[in-house]
CSV table of C-alpha atoms and ligand atoms in Angstrom, one decimal:
chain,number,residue,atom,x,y,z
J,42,UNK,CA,41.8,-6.7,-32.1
J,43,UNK,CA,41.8,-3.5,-30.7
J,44,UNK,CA,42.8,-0.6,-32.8
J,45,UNK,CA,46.2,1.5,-31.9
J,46,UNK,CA,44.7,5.0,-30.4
J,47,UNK,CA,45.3,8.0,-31.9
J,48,UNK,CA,46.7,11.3,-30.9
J,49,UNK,CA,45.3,14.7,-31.1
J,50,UNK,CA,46.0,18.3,-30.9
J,51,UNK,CA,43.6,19.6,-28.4
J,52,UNK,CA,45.5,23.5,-27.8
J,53,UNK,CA,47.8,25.9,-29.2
J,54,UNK,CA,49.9,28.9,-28.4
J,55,UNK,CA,52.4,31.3,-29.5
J,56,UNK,CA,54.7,33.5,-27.9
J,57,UNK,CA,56.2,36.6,-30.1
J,58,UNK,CA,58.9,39.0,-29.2
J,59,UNK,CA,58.0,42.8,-29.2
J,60,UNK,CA,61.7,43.9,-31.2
J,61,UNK,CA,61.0,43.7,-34.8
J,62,UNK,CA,63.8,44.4,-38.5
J,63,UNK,CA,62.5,45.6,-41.0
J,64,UNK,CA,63.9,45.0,-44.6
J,65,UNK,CA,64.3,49.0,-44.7
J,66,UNK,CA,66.4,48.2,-41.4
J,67,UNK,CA,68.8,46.0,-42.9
J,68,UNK,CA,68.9,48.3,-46.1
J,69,UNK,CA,70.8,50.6,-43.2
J,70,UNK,CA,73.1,47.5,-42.3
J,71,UNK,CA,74.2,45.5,-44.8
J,72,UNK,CA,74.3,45.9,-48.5
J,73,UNK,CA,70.8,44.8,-49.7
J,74,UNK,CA,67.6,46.1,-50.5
J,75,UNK,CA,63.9,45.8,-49.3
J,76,UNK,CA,62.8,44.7,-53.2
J,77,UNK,CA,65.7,41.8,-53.5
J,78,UNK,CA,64.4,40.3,-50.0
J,79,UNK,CA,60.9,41.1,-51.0
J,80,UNK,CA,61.4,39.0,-54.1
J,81,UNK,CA,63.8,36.3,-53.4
J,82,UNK,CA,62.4,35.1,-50.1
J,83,UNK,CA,58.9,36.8,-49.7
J,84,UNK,CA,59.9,38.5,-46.5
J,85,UNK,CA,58.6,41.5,-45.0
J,86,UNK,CA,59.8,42.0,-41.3
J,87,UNK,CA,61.4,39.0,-38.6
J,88,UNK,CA,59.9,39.7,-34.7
J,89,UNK,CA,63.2,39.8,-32.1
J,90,UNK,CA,63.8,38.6,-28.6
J,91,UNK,CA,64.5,41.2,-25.6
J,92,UNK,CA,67.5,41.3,-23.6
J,93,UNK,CA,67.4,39.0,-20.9
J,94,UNK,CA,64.9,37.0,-21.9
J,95,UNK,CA,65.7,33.4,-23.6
J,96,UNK,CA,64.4,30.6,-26.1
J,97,UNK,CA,62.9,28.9,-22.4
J,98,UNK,CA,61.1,32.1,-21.8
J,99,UNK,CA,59.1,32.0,-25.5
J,100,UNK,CA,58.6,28.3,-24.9
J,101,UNK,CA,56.9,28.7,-21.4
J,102,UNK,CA,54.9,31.8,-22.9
J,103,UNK,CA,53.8,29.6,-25.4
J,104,UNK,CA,53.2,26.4,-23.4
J,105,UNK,CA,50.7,28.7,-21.1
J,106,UNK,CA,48.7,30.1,-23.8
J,107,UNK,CA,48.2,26.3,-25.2
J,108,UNK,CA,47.2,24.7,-22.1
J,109,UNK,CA,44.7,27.7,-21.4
J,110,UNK,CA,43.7,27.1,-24.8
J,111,UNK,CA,42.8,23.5,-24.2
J,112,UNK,CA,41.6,24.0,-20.5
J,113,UNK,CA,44.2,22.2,-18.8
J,114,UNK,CA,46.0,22.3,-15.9
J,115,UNK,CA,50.2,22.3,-16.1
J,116,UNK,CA,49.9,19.6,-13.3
J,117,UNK,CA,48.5,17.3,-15.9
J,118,UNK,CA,51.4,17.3,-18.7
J,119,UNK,CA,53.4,14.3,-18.3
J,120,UNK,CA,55.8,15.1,-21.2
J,121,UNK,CA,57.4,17.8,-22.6
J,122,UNK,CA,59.0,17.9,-26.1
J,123,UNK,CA,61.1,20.9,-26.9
J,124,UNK,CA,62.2,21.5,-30.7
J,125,UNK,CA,65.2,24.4,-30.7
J,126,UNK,CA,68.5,25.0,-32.5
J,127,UNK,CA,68.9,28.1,-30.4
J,128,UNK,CA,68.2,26.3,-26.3
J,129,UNK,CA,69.5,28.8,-23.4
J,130,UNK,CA,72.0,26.7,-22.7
J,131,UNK,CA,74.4,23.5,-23.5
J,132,UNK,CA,72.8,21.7,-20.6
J,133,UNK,CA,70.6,21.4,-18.9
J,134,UNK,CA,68.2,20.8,-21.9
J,135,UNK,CA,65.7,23.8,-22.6
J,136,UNK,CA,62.9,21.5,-22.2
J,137,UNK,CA,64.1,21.2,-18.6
J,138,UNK,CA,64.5,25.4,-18.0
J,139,UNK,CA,61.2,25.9,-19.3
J,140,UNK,CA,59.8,23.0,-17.1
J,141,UNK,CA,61.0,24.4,-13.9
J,142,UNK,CA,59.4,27.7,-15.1
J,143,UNK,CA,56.0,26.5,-15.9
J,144,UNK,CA,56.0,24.2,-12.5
J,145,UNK,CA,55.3,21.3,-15.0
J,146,UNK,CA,56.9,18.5,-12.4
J,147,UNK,CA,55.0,16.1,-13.2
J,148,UNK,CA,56.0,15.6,-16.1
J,149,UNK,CA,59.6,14.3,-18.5
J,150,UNK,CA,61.6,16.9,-21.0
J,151,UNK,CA,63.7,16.5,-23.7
J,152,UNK,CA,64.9,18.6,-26.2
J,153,UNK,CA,64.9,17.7,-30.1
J,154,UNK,CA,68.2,18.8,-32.8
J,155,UNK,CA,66.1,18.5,-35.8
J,156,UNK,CA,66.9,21.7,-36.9
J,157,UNK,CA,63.7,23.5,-39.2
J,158,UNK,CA,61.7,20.0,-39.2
J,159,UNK,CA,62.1,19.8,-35.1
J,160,UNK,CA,58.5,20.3,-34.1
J,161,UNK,CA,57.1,17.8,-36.7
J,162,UNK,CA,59.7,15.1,-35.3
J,163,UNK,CA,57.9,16.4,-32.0
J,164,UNK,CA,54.5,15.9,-33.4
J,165,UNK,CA,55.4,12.1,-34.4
J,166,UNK,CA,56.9,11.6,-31.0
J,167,UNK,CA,54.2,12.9,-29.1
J,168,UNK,CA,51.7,10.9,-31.3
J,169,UNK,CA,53.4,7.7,-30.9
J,170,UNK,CA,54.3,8.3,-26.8
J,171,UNK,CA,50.4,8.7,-26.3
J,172,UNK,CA,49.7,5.8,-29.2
J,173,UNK,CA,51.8,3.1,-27.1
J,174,UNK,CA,49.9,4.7,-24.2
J,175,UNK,CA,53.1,5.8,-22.2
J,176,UNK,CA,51.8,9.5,-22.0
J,177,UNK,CA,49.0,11.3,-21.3
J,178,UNK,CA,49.1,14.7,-21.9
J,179,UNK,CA,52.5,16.0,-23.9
J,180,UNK,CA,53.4,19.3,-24.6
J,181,UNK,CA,55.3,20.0,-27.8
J,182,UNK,CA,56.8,23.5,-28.3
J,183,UNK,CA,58.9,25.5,-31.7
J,184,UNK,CA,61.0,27.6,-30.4
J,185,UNK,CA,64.1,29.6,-31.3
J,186,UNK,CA,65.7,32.6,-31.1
J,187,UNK,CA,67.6,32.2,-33.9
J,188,UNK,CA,68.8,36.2,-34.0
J,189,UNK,CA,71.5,35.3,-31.1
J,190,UNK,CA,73.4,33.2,-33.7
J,191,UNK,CA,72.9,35.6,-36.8
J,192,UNK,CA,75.7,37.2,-38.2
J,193,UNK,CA,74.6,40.8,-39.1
J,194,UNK,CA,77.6,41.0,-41.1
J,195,UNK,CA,76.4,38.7,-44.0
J,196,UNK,CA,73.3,39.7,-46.0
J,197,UNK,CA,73.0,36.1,-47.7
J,198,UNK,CA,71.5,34.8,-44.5
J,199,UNK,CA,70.8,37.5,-41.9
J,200,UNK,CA,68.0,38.8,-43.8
J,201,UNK,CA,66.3,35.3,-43.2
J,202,UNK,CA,65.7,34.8,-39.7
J,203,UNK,CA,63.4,35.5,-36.7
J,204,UNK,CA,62.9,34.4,-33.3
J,205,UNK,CA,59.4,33.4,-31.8
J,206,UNK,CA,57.7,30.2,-30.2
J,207,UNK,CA,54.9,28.1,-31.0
J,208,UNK,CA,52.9,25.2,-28.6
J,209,UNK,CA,50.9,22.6,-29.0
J,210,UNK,CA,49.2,20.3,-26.7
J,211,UNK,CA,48.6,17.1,-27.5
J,212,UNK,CA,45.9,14.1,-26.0
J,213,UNK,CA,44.3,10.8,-26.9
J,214,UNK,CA,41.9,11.0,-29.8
J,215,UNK,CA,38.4,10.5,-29.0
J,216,UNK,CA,38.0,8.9,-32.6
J,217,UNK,CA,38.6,9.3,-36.4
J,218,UNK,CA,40.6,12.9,-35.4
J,219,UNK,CA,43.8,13.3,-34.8
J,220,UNK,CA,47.5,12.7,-36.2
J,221,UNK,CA,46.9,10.4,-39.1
J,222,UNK,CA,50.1,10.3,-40.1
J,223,UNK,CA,53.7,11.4,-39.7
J,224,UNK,CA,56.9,10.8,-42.4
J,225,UNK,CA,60.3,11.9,-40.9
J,226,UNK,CA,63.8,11.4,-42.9
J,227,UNK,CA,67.3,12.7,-42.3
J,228,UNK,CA,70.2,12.6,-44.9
J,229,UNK,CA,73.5,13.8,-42.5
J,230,UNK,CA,75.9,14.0,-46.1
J,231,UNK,CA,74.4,17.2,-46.8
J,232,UNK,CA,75.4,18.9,-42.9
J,233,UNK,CA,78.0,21.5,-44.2
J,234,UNK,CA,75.6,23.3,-46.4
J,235,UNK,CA,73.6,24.8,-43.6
J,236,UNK,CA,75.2,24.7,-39.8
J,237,UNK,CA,76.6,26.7,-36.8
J,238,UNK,CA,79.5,24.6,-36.1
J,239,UNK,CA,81.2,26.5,-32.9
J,240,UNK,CA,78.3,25.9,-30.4
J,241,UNK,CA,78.7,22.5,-29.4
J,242,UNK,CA,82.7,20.6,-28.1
J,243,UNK,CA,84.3,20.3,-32.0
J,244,UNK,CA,85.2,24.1,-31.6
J,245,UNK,CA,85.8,25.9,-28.3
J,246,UNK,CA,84.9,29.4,-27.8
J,247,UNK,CA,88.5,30.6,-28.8
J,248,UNK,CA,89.7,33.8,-30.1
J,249,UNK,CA,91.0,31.8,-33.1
J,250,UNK,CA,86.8,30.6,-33.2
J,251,UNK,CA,85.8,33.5,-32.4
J,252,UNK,CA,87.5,35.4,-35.2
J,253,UNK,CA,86.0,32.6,-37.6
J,254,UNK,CA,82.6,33.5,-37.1
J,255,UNK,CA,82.2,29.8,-35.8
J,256,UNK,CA,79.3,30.9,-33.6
J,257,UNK,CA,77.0,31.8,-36.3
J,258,UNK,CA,74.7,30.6,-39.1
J,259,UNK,CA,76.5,29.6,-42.5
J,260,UNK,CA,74.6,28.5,-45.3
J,261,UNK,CA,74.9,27.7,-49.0
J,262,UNK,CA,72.1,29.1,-49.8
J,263,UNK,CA,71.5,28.1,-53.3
J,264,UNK,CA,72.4,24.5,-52.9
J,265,UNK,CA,69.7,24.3,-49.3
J,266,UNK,CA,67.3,26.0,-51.6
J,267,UNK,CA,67.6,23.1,-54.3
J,268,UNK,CA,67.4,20.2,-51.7
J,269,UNK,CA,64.6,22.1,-50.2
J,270,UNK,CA,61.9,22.4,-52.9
J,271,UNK,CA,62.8,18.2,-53.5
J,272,UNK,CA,62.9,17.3,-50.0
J,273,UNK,CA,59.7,18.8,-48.9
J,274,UNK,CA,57.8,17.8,-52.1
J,275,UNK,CA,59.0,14.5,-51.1
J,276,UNK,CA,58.2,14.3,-47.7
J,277,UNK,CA,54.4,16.0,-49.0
J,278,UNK,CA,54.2,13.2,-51.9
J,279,UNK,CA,55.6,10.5,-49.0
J,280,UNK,CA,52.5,11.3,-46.6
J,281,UNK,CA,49.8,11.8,-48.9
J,282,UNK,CA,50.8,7.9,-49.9
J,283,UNK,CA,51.3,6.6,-46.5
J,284,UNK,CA,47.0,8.1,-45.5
J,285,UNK,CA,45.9,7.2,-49.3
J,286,UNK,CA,45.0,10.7,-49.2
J,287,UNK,CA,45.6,13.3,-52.2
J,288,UNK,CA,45.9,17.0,-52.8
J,289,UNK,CA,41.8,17.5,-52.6
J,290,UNK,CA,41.9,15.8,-49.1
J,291,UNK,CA,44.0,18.5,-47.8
J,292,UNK,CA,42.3,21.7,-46.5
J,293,UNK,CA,45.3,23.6,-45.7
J,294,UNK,CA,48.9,23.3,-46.4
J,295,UNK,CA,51.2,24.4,-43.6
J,296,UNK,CA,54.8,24.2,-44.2
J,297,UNK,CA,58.2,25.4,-42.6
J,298,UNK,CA,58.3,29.4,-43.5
J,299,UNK,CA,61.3,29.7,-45.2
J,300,UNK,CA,60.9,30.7,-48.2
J,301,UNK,CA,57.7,31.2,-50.7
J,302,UNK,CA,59.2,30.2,-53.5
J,303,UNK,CA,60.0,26.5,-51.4
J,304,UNK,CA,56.3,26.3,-50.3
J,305,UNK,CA,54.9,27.1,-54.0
J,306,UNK,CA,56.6,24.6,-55.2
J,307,UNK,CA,55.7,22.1,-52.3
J,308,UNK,CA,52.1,22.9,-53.1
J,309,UNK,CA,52.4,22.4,-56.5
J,310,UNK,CA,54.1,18.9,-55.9
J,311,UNK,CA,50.9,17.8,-53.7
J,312,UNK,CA,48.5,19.4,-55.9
J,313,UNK,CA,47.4,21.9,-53.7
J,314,UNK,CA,45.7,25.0,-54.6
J,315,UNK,CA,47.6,28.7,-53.4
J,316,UNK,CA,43.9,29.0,-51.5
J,317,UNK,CA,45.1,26.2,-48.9
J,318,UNK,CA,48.4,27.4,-48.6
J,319,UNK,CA,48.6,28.7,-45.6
J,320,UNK,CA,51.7,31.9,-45.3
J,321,UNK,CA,52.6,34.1,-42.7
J,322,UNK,CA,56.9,34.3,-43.5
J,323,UNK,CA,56.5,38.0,-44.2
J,324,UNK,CA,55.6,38.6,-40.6
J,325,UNK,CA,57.8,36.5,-39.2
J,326,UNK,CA,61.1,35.2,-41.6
J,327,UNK,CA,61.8,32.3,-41.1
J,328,UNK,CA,61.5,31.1,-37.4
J,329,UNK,CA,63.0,27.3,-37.7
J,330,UNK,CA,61.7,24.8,-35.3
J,331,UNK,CA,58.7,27.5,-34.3
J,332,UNK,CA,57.8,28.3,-38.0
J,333,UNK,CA,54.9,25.6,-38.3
J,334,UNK,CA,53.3,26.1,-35.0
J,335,UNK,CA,52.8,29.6,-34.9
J,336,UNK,CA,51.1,29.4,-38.8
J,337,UNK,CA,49.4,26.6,-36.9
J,338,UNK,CA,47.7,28.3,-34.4
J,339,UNK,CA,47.4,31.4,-36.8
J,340,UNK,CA,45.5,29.4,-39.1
J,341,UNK,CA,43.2,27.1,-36.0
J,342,UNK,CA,42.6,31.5,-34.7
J,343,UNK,CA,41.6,32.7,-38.4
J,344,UNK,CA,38.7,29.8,-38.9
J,345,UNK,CA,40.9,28.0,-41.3
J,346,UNK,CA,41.2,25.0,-39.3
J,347,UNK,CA,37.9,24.1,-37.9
J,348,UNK,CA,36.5,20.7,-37.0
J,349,UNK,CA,37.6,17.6,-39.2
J,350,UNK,CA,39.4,20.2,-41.5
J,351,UNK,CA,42.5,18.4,-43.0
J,352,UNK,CA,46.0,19.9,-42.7
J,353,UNK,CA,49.1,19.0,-44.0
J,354,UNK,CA,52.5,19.9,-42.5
J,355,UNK,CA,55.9,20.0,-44.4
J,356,UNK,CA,59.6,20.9,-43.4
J,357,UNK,CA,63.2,20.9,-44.1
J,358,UNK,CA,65.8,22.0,-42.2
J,359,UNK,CA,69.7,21.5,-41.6
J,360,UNK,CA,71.1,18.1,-40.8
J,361,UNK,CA,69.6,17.3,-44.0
J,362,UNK,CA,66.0,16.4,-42.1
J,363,UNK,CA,62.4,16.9,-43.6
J,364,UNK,CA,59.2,15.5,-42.2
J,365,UNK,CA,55.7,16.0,-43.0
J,366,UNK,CA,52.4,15.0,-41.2
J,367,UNK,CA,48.6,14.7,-41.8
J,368,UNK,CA,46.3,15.9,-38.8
J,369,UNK,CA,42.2,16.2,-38.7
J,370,UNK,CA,41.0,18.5,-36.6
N,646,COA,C1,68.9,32.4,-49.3
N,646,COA,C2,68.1,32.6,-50.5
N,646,COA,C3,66.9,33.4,-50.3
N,646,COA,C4,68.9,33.2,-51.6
N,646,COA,O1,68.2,33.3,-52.8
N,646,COA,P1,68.9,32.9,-54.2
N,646,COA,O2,67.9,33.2,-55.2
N,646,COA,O3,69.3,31.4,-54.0
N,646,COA,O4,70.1,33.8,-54.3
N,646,COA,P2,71.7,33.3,-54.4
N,646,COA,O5,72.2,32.8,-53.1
N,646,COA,O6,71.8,32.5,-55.6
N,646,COA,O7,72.3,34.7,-54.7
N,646,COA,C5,72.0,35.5,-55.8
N,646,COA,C6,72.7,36.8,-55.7
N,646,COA,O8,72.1,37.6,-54.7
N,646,COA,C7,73.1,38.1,-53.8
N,646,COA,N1,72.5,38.2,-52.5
N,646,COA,C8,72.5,37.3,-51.5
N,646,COA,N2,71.9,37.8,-50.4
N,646,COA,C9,71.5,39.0,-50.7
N,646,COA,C10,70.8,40.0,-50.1
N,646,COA,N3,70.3,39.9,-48.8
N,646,COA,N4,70.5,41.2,-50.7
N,646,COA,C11,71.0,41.4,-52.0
N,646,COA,N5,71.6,40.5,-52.7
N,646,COA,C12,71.9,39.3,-52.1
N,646,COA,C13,74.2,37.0,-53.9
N,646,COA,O9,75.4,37.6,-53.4
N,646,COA,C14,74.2,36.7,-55.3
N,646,COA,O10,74.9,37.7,-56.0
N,646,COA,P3,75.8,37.4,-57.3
N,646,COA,O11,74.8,36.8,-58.3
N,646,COA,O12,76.4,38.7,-57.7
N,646,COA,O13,76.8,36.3,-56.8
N,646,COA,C15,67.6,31.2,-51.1
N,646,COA,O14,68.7,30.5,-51.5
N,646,COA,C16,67.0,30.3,-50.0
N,646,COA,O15,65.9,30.6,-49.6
N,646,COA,N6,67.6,29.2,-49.7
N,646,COA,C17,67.0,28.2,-48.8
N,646,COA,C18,66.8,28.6,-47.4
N,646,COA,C19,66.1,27.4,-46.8
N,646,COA,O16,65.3,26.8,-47.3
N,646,COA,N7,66.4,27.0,-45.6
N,646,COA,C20,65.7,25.9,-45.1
N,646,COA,C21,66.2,25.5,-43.9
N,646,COA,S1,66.2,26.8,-42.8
């Protein structure tokens, strides 16, 4: 019987605004401090999209640095996976804008809504697209500019979040590398605790809307938090099982950046070592859908991920979603 092909990740790229906030910056706008955020979250300074440019824009930067990175030509993607909570536009789908701007046409988009876990529900897409052997060559991209929907107004969340981009490409293995797994789980009862509700047809842009603050992120942070450090050390415990793999298999740990106290105790769940963790939130915040593939290609760039190195990827995000996924490069 012949055996199901694998996928593989065979670029990367990143694409990071120039504007940049400080904690010392928000010390000036709301009523915190550089040592509370410092403490409590791990963060250090979140990177910030221009005027006039959009969550298409990083995902086409992005998408050009990976396929230069893995010598191929934009005429050769047949797919193109787009994870955002923040896309330009209701429709048509980001995936599409950024397609037009690449020139990609040979090739399908879609956007994923899977919030903070969205690129590794891209990753297990793209892997079983090119497994069944309906795709080629797919293209999945992080991106978000998650500062358009901040409210600079409350400190319990605006200190958290960053915009950015991150690509991968993704191919047929040519044997034993590749995705060797993928875990993805949702659990919609827990919505409330972390959403922007105004930005889709339940609540019109309004004065009454407006005036609500609909159009922005709210979150219970302490009750996310909770859920978090579970969810993830599930969804880290749930993979490890499904590739009969344990913690010493795993070279480097790469989870969503959202806070280091989460990814400690993810790590410590998987029994992983803080020497393959792999952290970059205090240059970043936390970027949702584009968190893991920009420490991806941070970590492939800085030697940490060389050939049949091991990584592990872990997320959580609104909707309740988490997802995790085993690759060897
Ligand atoms: C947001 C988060 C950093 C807050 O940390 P926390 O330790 O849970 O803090 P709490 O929300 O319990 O708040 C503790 C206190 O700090 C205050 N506080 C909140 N934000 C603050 C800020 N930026 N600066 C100073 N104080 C702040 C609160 O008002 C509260 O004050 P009180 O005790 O007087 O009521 C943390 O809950 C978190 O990371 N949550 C999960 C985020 C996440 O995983 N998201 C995943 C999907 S994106």
């Amino acid at each position: 019987m012949a055996s199901i092909p694998r996928s593989m990740i065979v670029g990367t790229g990143v694409s990071i605004p120039s504007g940049i906030l400080t904690n010392k910056d928000f010390e000036k706008m709301v009523d915190t401090s550089d040592e509370w955020i410092r403490e409590r979250t791990g963060m250090e300074i979140r990177h910030i999209i221009e005027d006039g440019r959009y969550t298409s824009d990083l995902c086409t930067d992005a998408a050009q640095k990976a396929l230069a990175d893995a010598h191929l030509h934009v005429e050769e993607v047949d797919m193109i996976l787009v994870a955002t909570v923040t896309g330009d536009m209701g429709f048509p789908s980001t995936s599409c804008i950024a397609q037009e701007k690449l020139g990609a046409f040979n090739s399908a988009a879609m956007d994923i809504s899977a919030a903070c876990s969205g690129f590794i529900y891209g990753i297990a897409l793209g892997d079983a697209l090119i497994a069944s052997g309906k795709n080629k060559t797919v293209l999945v991209i992080g991106a978000e500019t998650l500062s358009r929907i901040t409210d600079y107004t409350d400190r319990s969340t605006c200190v958290l979040f960053g915009d950015g981009a991150g690509a991968v490409v993704m191919q047929a293995s040519d044997g034993e590398r590749g995705v060797l797994g993928t875990y993805l789980k949702s659990d919609g009862r827990f919505g409330d605790l972390l959403r922007v509700e105004g930005l889709g047809t339940r609540y019109l842009p309004t004065h009454d809307s407006l005036d609500h603050r609909r159009h922005f992120i709210k979150m219970e942070g302490n009750k996310v938090f909770k859920e978090a450090v579970t969810s993830m050390g599930d969804a880290a415990v749930q993979i490890l099982k499904q590739t009969q793999m344990t913690g010493d298999d795993v070279d480097l740990l790469i989870t969503h950046q959202a806070n280091l106290r989460i990814i400690d105790a993810t790590a410590k769940r998987a029994n992983i070592p803080p020497e393959r963790v792999f952290i970059n939130l205090e240059k970043y915040g936390n970027t949702s859908a584009a968190s893991i593939p920009i420490a991806l290609d941070e970590a492939i760039k800085a030697g940490r991920l060389g050939m049949d190195k091991v990584a592990m990827l872990a997320a959580f995000g609104s909707g309740f979603t988490w997802a995790s996924a085993i690759v060897r490069f």
